[in-house]
């Protein structure tokens, strides 16, 4: 199959998966208007593969068979491959209204497991990857457990199910129980790849597991978060009326997983390295998919300042300059993470860990300041402006056109206000703000990894030499 069409992807979602949304069972993700927005958004990743304009970035060709497959599944082997992956993620996120699409996260996890595992487990993940690539599957990753009391390890929790764990095993496979949370893309994926969320000690061995299930596996239940629910007028919500990602509480009620789908079984010493191996790729993806959002903020701030007639004001120029510095710093850092990528003994090229985490940290800690600068340039209309139904009404529109014109016609100015409001103020804006801080790991997690991964030989050597110690 190689490259599926968007329609083939949509058709693959009609199965028995158990979805709960807004207090009710949803029979099929395709038939619910809110959830369908997420399906159509994710379909972008399939559309680019068939669009000649994007072929160079979106399609890879197997050198042996000559068969095309999605470039998302190309294992990076050079720094150029990493840059190409960054550009593909940037492309689909820009087409996707600043929201990442569906093939990024799963491919990050598969690369990590392929690079880490040995022996039989390596063969299993190879077979899983080969099938995902050949069938162009959309793979979600459930890593974050509900976790309970954060000061306690999995086995110390009052309820043993607060991290996903194994409860039984047989010659056929294992039975797992527990719940993951914030799991993106599960309602509209083809596979859920489950990874450990943290390092584990020997007493946590039952929790040191990794496996894959299809979303319709008996015992898997998904409870979909309702953020950005309900009808959205496309004029009022130019991005979030068309683009959406779904997160679930993903519950495993004594789910049977056959051995060929188990990639880690009661090996606590590998839980930490596995979590980290995923994050090594995933934070690179994370910053790559932020680039269109940052470009959109810079562009929107400059445009609204011009439309408001304040583009020449000194303090506005200062804010725009700060936004440009922030945007270009993040971009330069993630490009540097790719260029500094290291090729391991396995032939895989991994982005430089310290630089990737510095990029993610710079993005996450600067985001709220950037939002404030954009909102400052835009003015209070971000929350007091008219709605889409007002704009559609021929009796009201002339009033809006007359009174909201500034240095640009009202139609343009209000369109830009609506974009900024959608991206920074309303529920999609709130989602972006929390995504910035927490998704792909919290700010503290990034700092920890910067400290661990930074190669201090150069500064230490210089300091010692200047001090006359060598
Ligand atoms: C929109 C969105 C999408 C996401 N998608 C996915 C996904 O697809 N798959 C997935 O697996 N995960 C996903 N995540 C989860 C994301 O990785 C987590 O939100 C992140 O790791 C933080 O975990 P948490 O939300 O449980 O917060 P917490 O871990 O509770 O963090 C809250 C605060 O407590 C601190 N903290 C936590 N534990 C400790 C401790 N032991 N000691 C000291 N301080 C501590 C943190 O640093 C932070 O400041 C997503 C998150 C978001 C917001």
Short mmCIF file of C-alpha atoms and ligand atoms in Angstrom, two decimals:
data_model
loop_
_atom_site.label_atom_id
_atom_site.label_comp_id
_atom_site.label_asym_id
_atom_site.label_seq_id
_atom_site.Cartn_x
_atom_site.Cartn_y
_atom_site.Cartn_z
CA UNK A 1 0.00 0.00 0.00
CA UNK A 2 2.79 2.49 0.90
CA UNK A 3 0.89 5.75 0.81
CA UNK A 4 -2.76 5.76 1.83
CA UNK A 5 -5.18 8.36 0.56
CA UNK A 6 -7.08 10.54 3.02
CA UNK A 7 -10.23 8.55 2.19
CA UNK A 8 -8.52 5.22 2.93
CA UNK A 9 -7.36 6.68 6.25
CA UNK A 10 -10.87 7.85 7.13
CA UNK A 11 -12.35 4.46 6.20
CA UNK A 12 -9.86 2.70 8.51
CA UNK A 13 -11.40 4.44 11.54
CA UNK A 14 -14.76 2.70 11.27
CA UNK A 15 -14.38 -0.01 13.91
CA UNK A 16 -15.53 -1.02 17.39
CA UNK A 17 -13.34 1.37 19.41
CA UNK A 18 -14.96 2.52 22.65
CA UNK A 19 -15.18 6.33 22.70
CA UNK A 20 -16.89 8.50 25.29
CA UNK A 21 -17.46 12.17 24.52
CA UNK A 22 -19.42 14.72 26.52
CA UNK A 23 -21.07 12.10 28.68
CA UNK A 24 -22.14 9.80 25.83
CA UNK A 25 -20.83 6.82 23.85
CA UNK A 26 -19.86 7.77 20.30
CA UNK A 27 -20.37 4.91 17.88
CA UNK A 28 -17.86 6.19 15.32
CA UNK A 29 -15.42 9.09 15.39
CA UNK A 30 -16.41 9.92 11.80
CA UNK A 31 -20.05 10.52 12.67
CA UNK A 32 -19.65 13.11 15.44
CA UNK A 33 -19.35 16.67 14.13
CA UNK A 34 -16.85 17.81 16.80
CA UNK A 35 -14.62 14.75 16.54
CA UNK A 36 -14.77 14.73 12.76
CA UNK A 37 -12.85 18.03 12.70
CA UNK A 38 -9.88 16.17 14.20
CA UNK A 39 -10.15 13.36 11.65
CA UNK A 40 -10.17 15.83 8.76
CA UNK A 41 -7.24 17.69 10.29
CA UNK A 42 -5.21 14.48 10.63
CA UNK A 43 -6.11 13.52 7.06
CA UNK A 44 -3.69 16.29 6.01
CA UNK A 45 -0.78 13.94 6.61
CA UNK A 46 -2.24 11.63 3.98
CA UNK A 47 -3.15 14.40 1.54
CA UNK A 48 0.40 15.76 1.34
CA UNK A 49 1.68 12.38 0.17
CA UNK A 50 -0.48 12.64 -2.95
CA UNK A 51 0.13 16.31 -3.71
CA UNK A 52 2.93 16.74 -6.30
CA UNK A 53 3.75 20.14 -4.76
CA UNK A 54 4.84 18.45 -1.51
CA UNK A 55 6.21 15.20 -2.87
CA UNK A 56 9.88 16.00 -2.20
CA UNK A 57 9.22 16.45 1.50
CA UNK A 58 6.33 14.06 2.11
CA UNK A 59 7.34 10.95 0.16
CA UNK A 60 10.32 8.64 0.65
CA UNK A 61 11.31 5.78 -1.64
CA UNK A 62 12.70 2.45 -0.49
CA UNK A 63 16.07 2.07 -2.28
CA UNK A 64 15.67 -1.73 -2.55
CA UNK A 65 12.03 -2.18 -3.58
CA UNK A 66 11.56 1.22 -5.22
CA UNK A 67 8.29 1.53 -3.32
CA UNK A 68 7.08 4.91 -2.06
CA UNK A 69 6.18 5.37 1.59
CA UNK A 70 5.40 8.28 3.88
CA UNK A 71 8.54 10.29 4.65
CA UNK A 72 7.39 10.45 8.27
CA UNK A 73 8.58 6.84 8.55
CA UNK A 74 12.03 7.48 7.10
CA UNK A 75 14.52 6.72 9.86
CA UNK A 76 16.93 9.68 10.03
CA UNK A 77 20.46 8.51 9.15
CA UNK A 78 22.06 11.87 8.42
CA UNK A 79 21.71 15.41 9.70
CA UNK A 80 20.10 16.23 6.33
CA UNK A 81 17.41 13.61 7.10
CA UNK A 82 16.74 15.37 10.41
CA UNK A 83 16.41 18.73 8.66
CA UNK A 84 14.09 17.19 6.07
CA UNK A 85 11.95 15.74 8.88
CA UNK A 86 11.86 19.15 10.56
CA UNK A 87 10.68 20.76 7.32
CA UNK A 88 8.01 18.10 6.74
CA UNK A 89 6.63 18.62 10.25
CA UNK A 90 6.75 22.38 9.74
CA UNK A 91 4.92 22.04 6.42
CA UNK A 92 2.04 19.93 7.72
CA UNK A 93 1.69 22.08 10.84
CA UNK A 94 1.54 25.23 8.72
CA UNK A 95 -1.11 23.61 6.51
CA UNK A 96 -2.81 22.45 9.72
CA UNK A 97 -3.53 25.87 11.21
CA UNK A 98 -0.53 25.68 13.65
CA UNK A 99 -1.48 22.24 14.98
CA UNK A 100 0.62 19.14 14.46
CA UNK A 101 -0.87 16.27 12.49
CA UNK A 102 -0.94 12.53 13.16
CA UNK A 103 2.16 10.69 11.94
CA UNK A 104 4.83 12.59 13.88
CA UNK A 105 4.48 11.20 17.40
CA UNK A 106 4.18 7.51 16.50
CA UNK A 107 7.17 7.59 14.19
CA UNK A 108 9.24 9.25 16.96
CA UNK A 109 8.39 6.35 19.26
CA UNK A 110 9.12 3.68 16.67
CA UNK A 111 12.55 5.19 15.89
CA UNK A 112 13.31 5.21 19.62
CA UNK A 113 12.38 1.58 20.15
CA UNK A 114 14.16 0.42 17.01
CA UNK A 115 17.31 2.14 18.25
CA UNK A 116 17.09 0.85 21.82
CA UNK A 117 15.81 -2.70 21.81
CA UNK A 118 17.81 -5.90 21.30
CA UNK A 119 17.03 -9.55 20.55
CA UNK A 120 13.45 -10.76 20.30
CA UNK A 121 11.93 -7.41 21.32
CA UNK A 122 13.94 -5.73 18.55
CA UNK A 123 12.45 -8.18 16.03
CA UNK A 124 8.96 -7.43 17.32
CA UNK A 125 9.31 -3.67 16.99
CA UNK A 126 10.89 -4.13 13.56
CA UNK A 127 7.82 -6.14 12.46
CA UNK A 128 5.53 -3.48 13.95
CA UNK A 129 7.40 -0.67 12.20
CA UNK A 130 7.47 -2.55 8.87
CA UNK A 131 3.70 -3.05 9.05
CA UNK A 132 3.07 0.58 10.08
CA UNK A 133 5.22 1.84 7.22
CA UNK A 134 3.86 -0.54 4.60
CA UNK A 135 0.25 0.19 5.57
CA UNK A 136 0.80 3.90 6.28
CA UNK A 137 -0.71 3.57 9.75
CA UNK A 138 -1.43 6.43 12.13
CA UNK A 139 0.20 5.53 15.46
CA UNK A 140 -0.61 7.39 18.70
CA UNK A 141 1.68 7.22 21.74
CA UNK A 142 0.34 6.73 25.27
CA UNK A 143 3.26 7.45 27.57
CA UNK A 144 1.98 9.74 30.34
CA UNK A 145 0.32 7.76 33.12
CA UNK A 146 -2.31 9.36 35.36
CA UNK A 147 0.46 9.02 37.99
CA UNK A 148 -1.45 9.75 41.20
CA UNK A 149 0.74 11.24 43.94
CA UNK A 150 3.78 12.57 42.08
CA UNK A 151 6.04 12.14 45.10
CA UNK A 152 5.54 8.35 45.02
CA UNK A 153 6.76 5.70 42.60
CA UNK A 154 4.28 3.50 40.70
CA UNK A 155 4.42 0.65 43.22
CA UNK A 156 4.03 3.04 46.19
CA UNK A 157 0.68 4.48 45.06
CA UNK A 158 -2.43 3.84 47.13
CA UNK A 159 -4.17 2.50 44.01
CA UNK A 160 -1.92 0.13 42.01
CA UNK A 161 -3.60 1.10 38.73
CA UNK A 162 -2.35 4.72 38.58
CA UNK A 163 0.41 3.60 36.25
CA UNK A 164 -0.29 1.01 33.56
CA UNK A 165 0.96 -2.38 34.71
CA UNK A 166 0.90 -6.07 33.94
CA UNK A 167 -1.55 -8.14 36.00
CA UNK A 168 -1.12 -11.56 34.39
CA UNK A 169 0.83 -13.41 31.70
CA UNK A 170 0.57 -16.67 29.79
CA UNK A 171 2.19 -18.38 26.81
CA UNK A 172 -0.04 -16.25 24.57
CA UNK A 173 0.62 -12.83 26.01
CA UNK A 174 0.06 -10.43 28.90
CA UNK A 175 -2.92 -8.75 30.56
CA UNK A 176 -2.54 -5.03 31.35
CA UNK A 177 -4.50 -2.63 33.54
CA UNK A 178 -4.37 1.09 34.33
CA UNK A 179 -4.76 4.39 32.53
CA UNK A 180 -2.77 6.87 30.49
CA UNK A 181 -3.82 10.49 30.20
CA UNK A 182 -3.52 13.41 27.75
CA UNK A 183 -3.11 10.81 25.00
CA UNK A 184 -3.29 12.77 21.75
CA UNK A 185 -4.81 11.35 18.57
CA UNK A 186 -6.15 8.07 20.01
CA UNK A 187 -9.77 8.53 18.83
CA UNK A 188 -8.58 8.71 15.22
CA UNK A 189 -5.47 6.53 15.13
CA UNK A 190 -4.86 2.99 13.91
CA UNK A 191 -2.49 1.86 16.66
CA UNK A 192 -1.73 2.94 20.23
CA UNK A 193 1.90 2.46 21.23
CA UNK A 194 2.20 2.37 25.03
CA UNK A 195 5.50 3.38 26.66
CA UNK A 196 6.68 3.74 30.27
CA UNK A 197 6.53 7.31 31.52
CA UNK A 198 9.58 7.35 33.80
CA UNK A 199 12.60 5.52 35.16
CA UNK A 200 11.69 2.57 37.40
CA UNK A 201 13.23 0.65 40.26
CA UNK A 202 13.21 -3.17 40.66
CA UNK A 203 10.06 -2.97 42.84
CA UNK A 204 8.27 -1.27 39.92
CA UNK A 205 8.95 -4.15 37.51
CA UNK A 206 5.24 -4.76 36.79
CA UNK A 207 5.05 -1.19 35.51
CA UNK A 208 8.07 -1.47 33.22
CA UNK A 209 6.13 -2.47 30.12
CA UNK A 210 5.71 -1.29 26.55
CA UNK A 211 3.29 -2.67 24.00
CA UNK A 212 0.96 -1.81 21.14
CA UNK A 213 -2.78 -2.34 20.77
CA UNK A 214 -5.30 -1.35 18.15
CA UNK A 215 -7.83 1.14 19.54
CA UNK A 216 -10.67 -1.38 19.17
CA UNK A 217 -8.94 -4.01 21.35
CA UNK A 218 -11.42 -5.34 23.94
CA UNK A 219 -10.95 -3.57 27.28
CA UNK A 220 -9.55 -0.31 25.84
CA UNK A 221 -11.84 2.66 26.59
CA UNK A 222 -11.15 6.27 25.60
CA UNK A 223 -12.69 9.32 27.29
CA UNK A 224 -12.26 12.32 24.99
CA UNK A 225 -11.51 15.79 26.39
CA UNK A 226 -14.18 18.35 25.36
CA UNK A 227 -11.89 21.33 24.70
CA UNK A 228 -13.06 23.40 21.70
CA UNK A 229 -16.37 21.57 21.57
CA UNK A 230 -19.40 22.79 19.66
CA UNK A 231 -20.09 24.57 16.44
CA UNK A 232 -17.50 27.19 15.46
CA UNK A 233 -18.13 29.88 12.94
CA UNK A 234 -15.17 29.82 10.49
CA UNK A 235 -14.94 33.64 10.42
CA UNK A 236 -14.78 33.84 14.17
CA UNK A 237 -12.49 30.79 14.62
CA UNK A 238 -10.34 30.73 11.47
CA UNK A 239 -7.93 28.05 12.77
CA UNK A 240 -9.85 25.95 15.31
CA UNK A 241 -12.99 25.58 13.18
CA UNK A 242 -10.90 23.44 10.81
CA UNK A 243 -8.11 22.06 12.97
CA UNK A 244 -8.20 20.05 16.12
CA UNK A 245 -6.35 17.35 18.01
CA UNK A 246 -8.16 15.10 20.46
CA UNK A 247 -6.80 13.94 23.80
CA UNK A 248 -8.16 11.08 25.86
CA UNK A 249 -8.01 9.44 29.21
CA UNK A 250 -7.06 6.03 27.84
CA UNK A 251 -8.14 3.22 30.12
CA UNK A 252 -6.88 -0.37 29.91
CA UNK A 253 -9.41 -2.63 31.61
CA UNK A 254 -7.55 -5.96 31.75
CA UNK A 255 -6.51 -5.79 28.12
CA UNK A 256 -4.91 -8.86 26.52
CA UNK A 257 -1.77 -8.12 24.48
CA UNK A 258 -0.19 -10.97 22.48
CA UNK A 259 3.58 -11.39 22.90
CA UNK A 260 4.38 -10.22 19.39
CA UNK A 261 3.02 -6.80 20.43
CA UNK A 262 4.98 -6.60 23.71
CA UNK A 263 8.22 -4.59 23.46
CA UNK A 264 9.20 -4.36 27.11
CA UNK A 265 8.22 -6.81 29.82
CA UNK A 266 9.18 -6.37 33.47
CA UNK A 267 12.58 -4.83 32.69
CA UNK A 268 12.72 -1.78 35.01
CA UNK A 269 16.32 -1.01 33.99
CA UNK A 270 15.05 -0.24 30.47
CA UNK A 271 12.06 1.92 31.44
CA UNK A 272 14.07 5.12 31.91
CA UNK A 273 16.22 4.66 28.78
CA UNK A 274 13.07 3.92 26.76
CA UNK A 275 11.24 7.01 28.03
CA UNK A 276 14.33 9.07 27.26
CA UNK A 277 14.93 7.53 23.83
CA UNK A 278 11.40 8.57 22.80
CA UNK A 279 11.83 12.07 24.17
CA UNK A 280 15.11 12.48 22.24
CA UNK A 281 13.14 12.35 18.99
CA UNK A 282 9.89 13.72 20.30
CA UNK A 283 11.16 17.05 21.63
CA UNK A 284 12.81 17.65 18.26
CA UNK A 285 9.39 17.08 16.68
CA UNK A 286 7.85 19.31 19.34
CA UNK A 287 9.94 22.34 18.44
CA UNK A 288 9.60 21.63 14.71
CA UNK A 289 5.83 21.86 14.98
CA UNK A 290 5.98 25.12 16.95
CA UNK A 291 7.67 27.02 14.11
CA UNK A 292 4.46 27.82 12.18
CA UNK A 293 2.75 29.02 15.36
CA UNK A 294 5.62 31.41 16.08
CA UNK A 295 5.67 32.66 12.48
CA UNK A 296 1.91 33.21 12.69
CA UNK A 297 2.29 35.23 15.90
CA UNK A 298 5.01 37.46 14.45
CA UNK A 299 3.06 38.00 11.22
CA UNK A 300 -0.25 38.63 12.97
CA UNK A 301 1.29 41.08 15.46
CA UNK A 302 2.89 43.10 12.65
CA UNK A 303 -0.26 43.05 10.53
CA UNK A 304 -2.63 44.11 13.30
CA UNK A 305 -0.25 46.89 14.36
CA UNK A 306 -0.25 48.16 10.77
CA UNK A 307 -4.04 47.87 10.52
CA UNK A 308 -4.48 49.72 13.81
CA UNK A 309 -2.17 52.50 12.56
CA UNK A 310 0.49 52.01 15.24
CA UNK A 311 3.19 50.19 13.30
CA UNK A 312 5.59 53.16 13.61
CA UNK A 313 5.19 53.59 17.35
CA UNK A 314 8.46 52.93 19.20
CA UNK A 315 7.03 50.54 21.78
CA UNK A 316 5.28 48.49 19.05
CA UNK A 317 8.53 48.16 17.11
CA UNK A 318 10.20 47.07 20.30
CA UNK A 319 7.56 44.34 20.84
CA UNK A 320 7.79 43.19 17.24
CA UNK A 321 11.57 43.03 17.53
CA UNK A 322 11.29 40.95 20.69
CA UNK A 323 8.90 38.60 18.89
CA UNK A 324 11.30 38.26 15.96
CA UNK A 325 14.23 37.52 18.31
CA UNK A 326 12.18 34.85 20.10
CA UNK A 327 10.92 33.25 16.89
CA UNK A 328 14.30 33.17 15.16
CA UNK A 329 16.11 31.97 18.30
CA UNK A 330 13.80 28.94 18.54
CA UNK A 331 14.15 28.25 14.81
CA UNK A 332 17.93 28.59 14.85
CA UNK A 333 18.23 26.33 17.89
CA UNK A 334 16.20 23.51 16.39
CA UNK A 335 18.12 23.73 13.13
CA UNK A 336 21.31 23.57 15.20
CA UNK A 337 19.95 20.50 17.03
CA UNK A 338 19.60 18.80 13.63
CA UNK A 339 22.98 19.97 12.32
CA UNK A 340 24.69 18.83 15.53
CA UNK A 341 22.91 15.45 15.24
CA UNK A 342 25.01 12.41 16.04
CA UNK A 343 25.07 9.14 14.15
CA UNK A 344 25.07 6.17 16.52
CA UNK A 345 26.58 2.71 16.09
CA UNK A 346 23.16 1.62 14.77
CA UNK A 347 23.49 4.14 11.91
CA UNK A 348 20.59 6.26 13.21
CA UNK A 349 21.09 10.02 13.39
CA UNK A 350 19.63 11.55 16.56
CA UNK A 351 19.20 15.28 17.14
CA UNK A 352 21.64 16.71 19.65
CA UNK A 353 19.91 16.25 22.97
CA UNK A 354 21.15 19.31 24.86
CA UNK A 355 20.42 21.64 21.92
CA UNK A 356 16.95 20.13 21.35
CA UNK A 357 16.06 20.61 24.99
CA UNK A 358 17.47 24.16 25.01
CA UNK A 359 15.24 24.86 21.97
CA UNK A 360 12.19 23.40 23.71
CA UNK A 361 12.97 25.24 26.94
CA UNK A 362 13.46 28.54 25.09
CA UNK A 363 10.16 28.04 23.32
CA UNK A 364 8.23 27.03 26.45
CA UNK A 365 9.55 29.72 28.77
CA UNK A 366 9.14 32.51 26.19
CA UNK A 367 5.68 31.64 24.94
CA UNK A 368 3.52 33.50 27.44
CA UNK A 369 5.59 36.68 27.05
CA UNK A 370 5.17 36.38 23.28
CA UNK A 371 1.40 36.03 23.66
CA UNK A 372 1.29 39.15 25.83
CA UNK A 373 3.21 41.13 23.19
CA UNK A 374 0.85 40.02 20.41
CA UNK A 375 -2.24 40.81 22.50
CA UNK A 376 -0.77 44.19 23.39
CA UNK A 377 -0.36 45.05 19.70
CA UNK A 378 -3.92 43.89 18.90
CA UNK A 379 -6.12 45.69 21.45
CA UNK A 380 -9.24 44.72 23.40
CA UNK A 381 -11.27 43.64 20.39
CA UNK A 382 -9.69 40.24 20.97
CA UNK A 383 -12.41 39.65 23.55
CA UNK A 384 -15.06 42.27 22.72
CA UNK A 385 -15.24 41.93 18.93
CA UNK A 386 -18.34 40.86 16.97
CA UNK A 387 -19.26 37.25 16.24
CA UNK A 388 -19.53 35.39 12.95
CA UNK A 389 -23.32 35.47 12.92
CA UNK A 390 -23.22 39.28 13.33
CA UNK A 391 -20.83 39.52 10.40
CA UNK A 392 -23.13 37.35 8.28
CA UNK A 393 -26.20 39.51 8.99
CA UNK A 394 -26.65 42.16 6.21
CA UNK A 395 -28.31 44.52 8.68
CA UNK A 396 -25.38 44.41 11.13
CA UNK A 397 -22.39 44.15 8.80
CA UNK A 398 -22.48 47.77 7.52
CA UNK A 399 -22.38 48.97 11.14
CA UNK A 400 -19.34 46.79 11.81
CA UNK A 401 -17.68 47.89 8.57
CA UNK A 402 -18.16 51.55 9.47
CA UNK A 403 -17.06 51.45 13.08
CA UNK A 404 -14.27 48.88 12.96
CA UNK A 405 -12.38 50.36 10.03
CA UNK A 406 -8.99 51.77 11.04
CA UNK A 407 -5.83 52.01 8.92
CA UNK A 408 -7.28 49.01 7.06
CA UNK A 409 -10.85 48.05 6.13
CA UNK A 410 -12.87 46.44 8.93
CA UNK A 411 -13.08 43.13 7.03
CA UNK A 412 -9.30 42.74 7.10
CA UNK A 413 -8.79 44.10 10.57
CA UNK A 414 -11.47 41.88 12.11
CA UNK A 415 -10.16 38.82 10.25
CA UNK A 416 -6.73 39.41 11.81
CA UNK A 417 -8.26 40.05 15.24
CA UNK A 418 -10.15 36.77 14.94
CA UNK A 419 -6.98 34.87 14.06
CA UNK A 420 -5.11 36.31 17.06
CA UNK A 421 -8.08 35.66 19.31
CA UNK A 422 -8.33 32.05 18.13
CA UNK A 423 -4.59 31.46 18.58
CA UNK A 424 -4.09 33.25 21.89
CA UNK A 425 -7.34 34.03 23.71
CA UNK A 426 -10.17 31.56 23.21
CA UNK A 427 -10.06 27.87 24.09
CA UNK A 428 -7.68 26.99 21.25
CA UNK A 429 -5.38 29.75 22.52
CA UNK A 430 -5.54 28.32 26.04
CA UNK A 431 -4.80 24.89 24.61
CA UNK A 432 -1.71 26.26 22.84
CA UNK A 433 -0.56 27.93 26.08
CA UNK A 434 -0.78 24.71 28.10
CA UNK A 435 0.63 22.67 25.23
CA UNK A 436 3.65 25.02 25.29
CA UNK A 437 4.37 24.38 28.96
CA UNK A 438 3.52 20.71 29.36
CA UNK A 439 3.34 18.76 26.12
CA UNK A 440 6.41 16.61 25.39
CA UNK A 441 7.45 17.07 29.02
CA UNK A 442 7.36 19.89 31.52
CA UNK A 443 9.91 22.72 31.67
CA UNK A 444 11.69 21.00 34.57
CA UNK A 445 12.04 17.83 32.48
CA UNK A 446 13.78 19.87 29.78
CA UNK A 447 16.13 21.50 32.27
CA UNK A 448 17.03 18.11 33.73
CA UNK A 449 17.92 16.80 30.28
CA UNK A 450 19.96 19.91 29.39
CA UNK A 451 21.99 19.41 32.56
CA UNK A 452 22.47 15.70 31.81
CA UNK A 453 23.25 15.96 28.11
CA UNK A 454 25.37 19.10 27.96
CA UNK A 455 28.95 18.35 26.97
CA UNK A 456 30.89 20.45 29.48
CA UNK A 457 34.39 19.51 28.28
CA UNK A 458 34.93 22.78 26.39
CA UNK A 459 33.96 25.28 29.16
CA UNK A 460 35.57 23.19 31.90
CA UNK A 461 38.77 22.85 29.91
CA UNK A 462 38.94 26.57 29.24
CA UNK A 463 38.20 27.52 32.84
CA UNK A 464 40.91 25.19 34.10
CA UNK A 465 43.41 26.45 31.54
CA UNK A 466 42.68 30.12 32.37
CA UNK A 467 43.05 29.30 36.05
CA UNK A 468 46.43 27.84 35.29
CA UNK A 469 45.38 24.34 36.32
CA UNK A 470 46.61 22.56 33.17
C1 LIG B 1 -2.13 19.06 24.85
C2 LIG B 1 -1.28 17.96 25.39
C3 LIG B 1 -1.03 16.84 24.61
C4 LIG B 1 -0.29 15.78 25.12
N1 LIG B 1 -0.13 14.65 24.35
C5 LIG B 1 0.45 13.55 24.90
C6 LIG B 1 0.51 12.32 24.18
O1 LIG B 1 0.10 12.24 23.02
N2 LIG B 1 1.02 11.23 24.80
C7 LIG B 1 1.50 11.28 26.07
O2 LIG B 1 1.95 10.27 26.57
N3 LIG B 1 1.47 12.44 26.78
C8 LIG B 1 0.96 13.57 26.22
N4 LIG B 1 0.93 14.75 26.94
C9 LIG B 1 1.40 14.73 28.31
C10 LIG B 1 2.59 15.59 28.65
O3 LIG B 1 3.78 14.96 28.31
C11 LIG B 1 2.46 15.87 30.17
O4 LIG B 1 1.41 16.82 30.31
C12 LIG B 1 3.71 16.35 30.81
O5 LIG B 1 4.67 15.32 30.83
C13 LIG B 1 3.41 16.80 32.26
O6 LIG B 1 2.77 15.77 32.98
P1 LIG B 1 1.42 16.09 33.77
O7 LIG B 1 0.48 16.78 32.86
O8 LIG B 1 0.98 14.85 34.43
O9 LIG B 1 1.82 17.15 34.85
P2 LIG B 1 2.63 16.90 36.18
O10 LIG B 1 3.63 15.83 35.99
O11 LIG B 1 1.67 16.74 37.29
O12 LIG B 1 3.39 18.27 36.32
C14 LIG B 1 2.89 19.41 37.02
C15 LIG B 1 4.07 20.09 37.73
O13 LIG B 1 4.59 19.21 38.72
C16 LIG B 1 5.99 19.03 38.53
N5 LIG B 1 6.31 17.67 38.95
C17 LIG B 1 5.72 16.52 38.55
N6 LIG B 1 6.26 15.46 39.19
C18 LIG B 1 7.22 15.94 40.00
C19 LIG B 1 8.12 15.35 40.94
N7 LIG B 1 8.16 14.04 41.14
N8 LIG B 1 8.96 16.17 41.60
C20 LIG B 1 8.96 17.51 41.40
N9 LIG B 1 8.10 18.13 40.54
C21 LIG B 1 7.26 17.35 39.85
C22 LIG B 1 6.22 19.27 37.04
O14 LIG B 1 7.56 19.66 36.75
C23 LIG B 1 5.23 20.40 36.78
O15 LIG B 1 5.79 21.64 37.15
C24 LIG B 1 0.23 15.84 26.42
C25 LIG B 1 0.02 17.00 27.19
C26 LIG B 1 -0.72 18.05 26.69
C27 LIG B 1 -0.96 19.26 27.55
#
